[in-house]
PDB file of C-alpha atoms and ligand atoms in Angstrom:
ATOM      1  CA  MET A 226      23.597 -26.750  -0.377  1.00 58.00           C
ATOM      2  CA  SER A 227      24.218 -24.464   2.496  1.00 57.00           C
ATOM      3  CA  ASP A 228      22.135 -25.114   6.121  1.00 58.00           C
ATOM      4  CA  ASP A 229      20.266 -22.483   5.905  1.00 65.00           C
ATOM      5  CA  GLN A 230      20.230 -22.421   1.862  1.00 74.00           C
ATOM      6  CA  PRO A 231      15.424 -22.282   1.928  1.00 83.00           C
ATOM      7  CA  VAL A 232      13.948 -24.984   0.555  1.00 86.00           C
ATOM      8  CA  ALA A 233      10.706 -24.633  -1.749  1.00 89.00           C
ATOM      9  CA  VAL A 234       8.313 -27.845  -2.788  1.00 90.00           C
ATOM     10  CA  VAL A 235       6.452 -26.122  -5.906  1.00 93.00           C
ATOM     11  CA  THR A 236       3.964 -29.116  -6.904  1.00 93.00           C
ATOM     12  CA  GLY A 237       2.605 -29.030 -10.388  1.00 94.00           C
ATOM     13  CA  GLY A 238       6.106 -27.235 -11.457  1.00 95.00           C
ATOM     14  CA  ASN A 239       6.395 -28.698 -15.019  1.00 96.00           C
ATOM     15  CA  ARG A 240       4.336 -26.391 -16.555  1.00 95.00           C
ATOM     16  CA  GLY A 241       2.193 -22.949 -16.243  1.00 95.00           C
ATOM     17  CA  ILE A 242       2.620 -21.126 -13.347  1.00 94.00           C
ATOM     18  CA  GLY A 243       4.422 -23.578 -10.732  1.00 94.00           C
ATOM     19  CA  ARG A 244       7.322 -23.817 -13.375  1.00 95.00           C
ATOM     20  CA  GLU A 245       7.456 -19.823 -13.207  1.00 94.00           C
ATOM     21  CA  VAL A 246       7.519 -20.178  -9.728  1.00 93.00           C
ATOM     22  CA  ALA A 247      10.020 -22.535  -9.559  1.00 94.00           C
ATOM     23  CA  SER A 248      12.262 -21.000 -12.279  1.00 94.00           C
ATOM     24  CA  GLN A 249      11.546 -17.574 -10.092  1.00 92.00           C
ATOM     25  CA  LEU A 250      12.631 -19.221  -6.854  1.00 92.00           C
ATOM     26  CA  ALA A 251      15.650 -20.890  -7.844  1.00 92.00           C
ATOM     27  CA  ASP A 252      16.851 -17.082  -9.502  1.00 91.00           C
ATOM     28  CA  HIS A 253      16.292 -15.885  -5.809  1.00 90.00           C
ATOM     29  CA  GLY A 254      18.303 -18.535  -4.073  1.00 89.00           C
ATOM     30  CA  PHE A 255      16.381 -21.072  -3.375  1.00 89.00           C
ATOM     31  CA  THR A 256      16.945 -24.639  -3.278  1.00 91.00           C
ATOM     32  CA  VAL A 257      14.341 -25.732  -5.509  1.00 93.00           C
ATOM     33  CA  LEU A 258      12.199 -29.295  -4.918  1.00 93.00           C
ATOM     34  CA  LEU A 259      10.312 -29.645  -8.452  1.00 95.00           C
ATOM     35  CA  GLY A 260       7.149 -31.597  -8.295  1.00 95.00           C
ATOM     36  CA  SER A 261       5.092 -33.083 -11.860  1.00 96.00           C
ATOM     37  CA  ARG A 262       3.459 -35.987 -11.457  1.00 96.00           C
ATOM     38  CA  ASP A 263       5.545 -37.086 -14.510  1.00 97.00           C
ATOM     39  CA  ARG A 264       8.920 -37.876 -13.261  1.00 94.00           C
ATOM     40  CA  VAL A 265      10.721 -37.786 -16.578  1.00 96.00           C
ATOM     41  CA  LYS A 266       8.872 -34.574 -16.871  1.00 96.00           C
ATOM     42  CA  GLY A 267       9.920 -32.811 -14.078  1.00 97.00           C
ATOM     43  CA  GLU A 268      13.638 -33.762 -15.014  1.00 96.00           C
ATOM     44  CA  GLN A 269      13.841 -32.462 -18.068  1.00 97.00           C
ATOM     45  CA  VAL A 270      11.730 -29.212 -16.597  1.00 97.00           C
ATOM     46  CA  ALA A 271      14.443 -29.054 -13.788  1.00 97.00           C
ATOM     47  CA  ARG A 272      17.242 -29.505 -15.969  1.00 96.00           C
ATOM     48  CA  GLN A 273      16.068 -26.978 -18.342  1.00 96.00           C
ATOM     49  CA  LEU A 274      15.654 -24.692 -14.925  1.00 95.00           C
ATOM     50  CA  ASP A 275      19.129 -25.136 -14.030  1.00 92.00           C
ATOM     51  CA  ALA A 276      21.571 -26.535 -16.027  1.00 89.00           C
ATOM     52  CA  SER A 277      24.217 -27.620 -13.447  1.00 86.00           C
ATOM     53  CA  GLY A 278      21.689 -29.798 -11.602  1.00 84.00           C
ATOM     54  CA  ALA A 279      22.611 -27.751  -8.395  1.00 84.00           C
ATOM     55  CA  ALA A 280      19.266 -26.313  -7.142  1.00 92.00           C
ATOM     56  CA  VAL A 281      16.673 -27.767  -9.032  1.00 96.00           C
ATOM     57  CA  HIS A 282      15.768 -31.407  -8.167  1.00 95.00           C
ATOM     58  CA  ALA A 283      12.880 -33.227  -9.641  1.00 96.00           C
ATOM     59  CA  CYS A 284      10.161 -35.313  -7.001  1.00 94.00           C
ATOM     60  CA  ARG A 285       7.431 -37.168  -8.655  1.00 95.00           C
ATOM     61  CA  ILE A 286       4.429 -35.970  -6.602  1.00 94.00           C
ATOM     62  CA  ASP A 287       0.587 -36.039  -7.589  1.00 93.00           C
ATOM     63  CA  VAL A 288      -1.438 -34.301  -4.782  1.00 92.00           C
ATOM     64  CA  THR A 289      -4.189 -36.284  -5.260  1.00 94.00           C
ATOM     65  CA  ASP A 290      -2.775 -39.788  -4.361  1.00 93.00           C
ATOM     66  CA  GLN A 291      -2.244 -39.892  -0.515  1.00 93.00           C
ATOM     67  CA  SER A 292       0.685 -42.286  -1.025  1.00 94.00           C
ATOM     68  CA  SER A 293       2.564 -39.857  -3.633  1.00 94.00           C
ATOM     69  CA  VAL A 294       2.454 -37.711  -0.879  1.00 91.00           C
ATOM     70  CA  GLU A 295       3.845 -39.399   2.057  1.00 90.00           C
ATOM     71  CA  GLU A 296       6.530 -40.548  -0.469  1.00 93.00           C
ATOM     72  CA  ALA A 297       7.034 -37.061  -1.452  1.00 91.00           C
ATOM     73  CA  ALA A 298       7.257 -36.211   1.674  1.00 88.00           C
ATOM     74  CA  SER A 299       9.448 -38.813   3.376  1.00 87.00           C
ATOM     75  CA  TRP A 300      12.111 -38.016   0.440  1.00 89.00           C
ATOM     76  CA  VAL A 301      12.234 -34.603   1.311  1.00 86.00           C
ATOM     77  CA  ARG A 302      12.333 -34.641   4.775  1.00 82.00           C
ATOM     78  CA  GLN A 303      15.768 -37.338   4.376  1.00 84.00           C
ATOM     79  CA  ARG A 304      17.681 -34.890   1.988  1.00 86.00           C
ATOM     80  CA  PHE A 305      16.952 -32.076   2.777  1.00 82.00           C
ATOM     81  CA  GLY A 306      14.319 -31.407   6.640  1.00 71.00           C
ATOM     82  CA  GLN A 307      12.685 -28.840   6.215  1.00 56.00           C
ATOM     83  CA  GLY A 308      10.925 -27.197   3.563  1.00 49.00           C
ATOM     84  CA  VAL A 309       8.602 -24.626   2.469  1.00 47.00           C
ATOM     85  CA  VAL A 310       5.352 -25.241   0.081  1.00 48.00           C
ATOM     86  CA  ARG A 311       4.202 -22.969  -2.384  1.00 47.00           C
ATOM     87  CA  ARG A 312       1.638 -24.235  -4.662  1.00 48.00           C
ATOM     88  CA  THR A 313      -0.129 -22.454  -7.404  1.00 46.00           C
ATOM     89  CA  GLY A 314      -3.089 -19.119  -6.089  1.00 45.00           C
ATOM     90  CA  GLU A 315      -1.391 -20.582  -2.231  1.00 45.00           C
ATOM     91  CA  ARG A 316       1.407 -20.386   0.105  1.00 46.00           C
ATOM     92  CA  LEU A 317       1.819 -22.811   3.178  1.00 43.00           C
ATOM     93  CA  THR A 318       5.053 -22.691   5.812  1.00 44.00           C
ATOM     94  CA  TYR A 319       5.865 -26.678   6.694  1.00 44.00           C
ATOM     95  CA  ARG A 320       7.839 -28.766   8.804  1.00 43.00           C
ATOM     96  CA  ALA A 321       8.271 -31.602   6.573  1.00 44.00           C
ATOM     97  CA  ALA A 322       8.373 -33.495   9.479  1.00 43.00           C
ATOM     98  CA  ASP A 323       4.449 -32.651   9.716  1.00 42.00           C
ATOM     99  CA  VAL A 324       3.314 -33.469   6.303  1.00 39.00           C
TER     100      VAL A 324
HETATM  101  N1  LIG B 142      -2.662 -19.158 -15.969  1.00 85.74           N
HETATM  102  C1  LIG B 142      -3.359 -18.427 -15.611  1.00 85.74           C
HETATM  103  O1  LIG B 142      -3.760 -16.649 -15.679  1.00 85.74           O
HETATM  104  C2  LIG B 142      -4.229 -18.433 -14.382  1.00 85.74           C
HETATM  105  C3  LIG B 142      -4.953 -17.426 -14.054  1.00 85.74           C
HETATM  106  C4  LIG B 142      -5.362 -17.503 -12.462  1.00 85.74           C
HETATM  107  C5  LIG B 142      -5.719 -18.734 -11.749  1.00 85.74           C
HETATM  108  N2  LIG B 142      -5.284 -20.137 -12.528  1.00 85.74           N
HETATM  109  C6  LIG B 142      -5.268 -21.076 -11.902  1.00 85.74           C
HETATM  110  O2  LIG B 142      -4.123 -21.446 -11.621  1.00 85.74           O
HETATM  111  C7  LIG B 142      -3.661 -22.880 -11.532  1.00 85.74           C
HETATM  112  C8  LIG B 142      -2.688 -23.470 -12.289  1.00 85.74           C
HETATM  113  O3  LIG B 142      -2.446 -22.594 -13.589  1.00 85.74           O
HETATM  114  P1  LIG B 142      -1.944 -22.883 -14.526  1.00 85.74           P
HETATM  115  O4  LIG B 142      -2.343 -21.978 -16.070  1.00 85.74           O
HETATM  116  O5  LIG B 142      -0.352 -22.733 -14.751  1.00 85.74           O
HETATM  117  O6  LIG B 142      -2.041 -24.610 -15.408  1.00 85.74           O
HETATM  118  P2  LIG B 142      -1.398 -25.199 -15.896  1.00 85.74           P
HETATM  119  O7  LIG B 142      -0.402 -24.660 -17.106  1.00 85.74           O
HETATM  120  O8  LIG B 142      -2.695 -26.443 -16.137  1.00 85.74           O
HETATM  121  O9  LIG B 142      -0.525 -25.965 -14.838  1.00 85.74           O
HETATM  122  C9  LIG B 142      -1.087 -26.847 -13.856  1.00 85.74           C
HETATM  123  C10 LIG B 142       0.249 -27.673 -13.688  1.00 85.74           C
HETATM  124  O10 LIG B 142      -0.653 -28.880 -11.896  1.00 85.74           O
HETATM  125  C11 LIG B 142      -0.294 -29.790 -12.747  1.00 85.74           C
HETATM  126  N3  LIG B 142      -1.234 -31.150 -11.675  1.00 85.74           N
HETATM  127  C12 LIG B 142      -2.813 -31.348 -11.785  1.00 85.74           C
HETATM  128  N4  LIG B 142      -2.617 -32.392 -10.718  1.00 85.74           N
HETATM  129  C13 LIG B 142      -2.217 -32.201 -10.609  1.00 85.74           C
HETATM  130  C14 LIG B 142      -2.025 -33.332  -9.330  1.00 85.74           C
HETATM  131  N5  LIG B 142      -2.888 -33.959  -9.504  1.00 85.74           N
HETATM  132  N6  LIG B 142      -1.212 -33.457  -8.494  1.00 85.74           N
HETATM  133  C15 LIG B 142       0.480 -32.305  -9.145  1.00 85.74           C
HETATM  134  N7  LIG B 142       0.441 -31.719  -9.953  1.00 85.74           N
HETATM  135  C16 LIG B 142      -0.852 -31.439 -10.822  1.00 85.74           C
HETATM  136  C17 LIG B 142      -0.254 -29.905 -13.352  1.00 85.74           C
HETATM  137  O11 LIG B 142       0.505 -31.396 -14.095  1.00 85.74           O
HETATM  138  P3  LIG B 142       0.580 -32.116 -15.011  1.00 85.74           P
HETATM  139  O12 LIG B 142       1.311 -31.493 -16.108  1.00 85.74           O
HETATM  140  O13 LIG B 142       1.271 -33.274 -14.505  1.00 85.74           O
HETATM  141  O14 LIG B 142      -0.875 -31.937 -15.562  1.00 85.74           O
HETATM  142  C18 LIG B 142       0.503 -28.884 -14.620  1.00 85.74           C
HETATM  143  O15 LIG B 142       1.874 -28.111 -14.013  1.00 85.74           O
HETATM  144  C19 LIG B 142      -5.170 -23.688 -11.987  1.00 85.74           C
HETATM  145  O16 LIG B 142      -5.990 -23.717 -11.024  1.00 85.74           O
HETATM  146  C20 LIG B 142      -5.673 -22.261 -13.221  1.00 85.74           C
HETATM  147  O17 LIG B 142      -6.983 -22.786 -13.530  1.00 85.74           O
HETATM  148  C21 LIG B 142      -4.319 -19.565 -13.746  1.00 85.74           C
END
């Protein structure tokens, strides 16, 4: 991944609108961190969207569980630094360090 490649975190990325958002972001050159409450489901969908595993990475996150959010934010910060969060129905930009 190049330093200027945009990174998107998509919660609920394993199905429905989130999955489609994740797919389109990957098609547009984003590195996608595909959030799912179930890691196995997330990894399956990440592989479906990106067989090479280069651009779509599964990330376990439950937005109603603060410890899960903090754990995911820590992982994002360590691996990718700054990111953009997209959730179905809303969009917000953030620095991973702020989460
Ligand atoms: N589809 C439409 O046409 C439409 C139109 C207008 C508005 N909306 C709204 O847009 C939202 C998404 O719609 P959808 O059709 O994509 O729904 P969906 O197919 O039911 O998908 C919902 C996604 O949210 C995830 N999710 C649920 N609770 C979560 C939590 N606590 N933490 C993290 N992820 C969580 C689910 O993950 P799990 O697999 O782990 O449950 C799933 O990936 C809904 O609020 C819906 O009401 C949908």
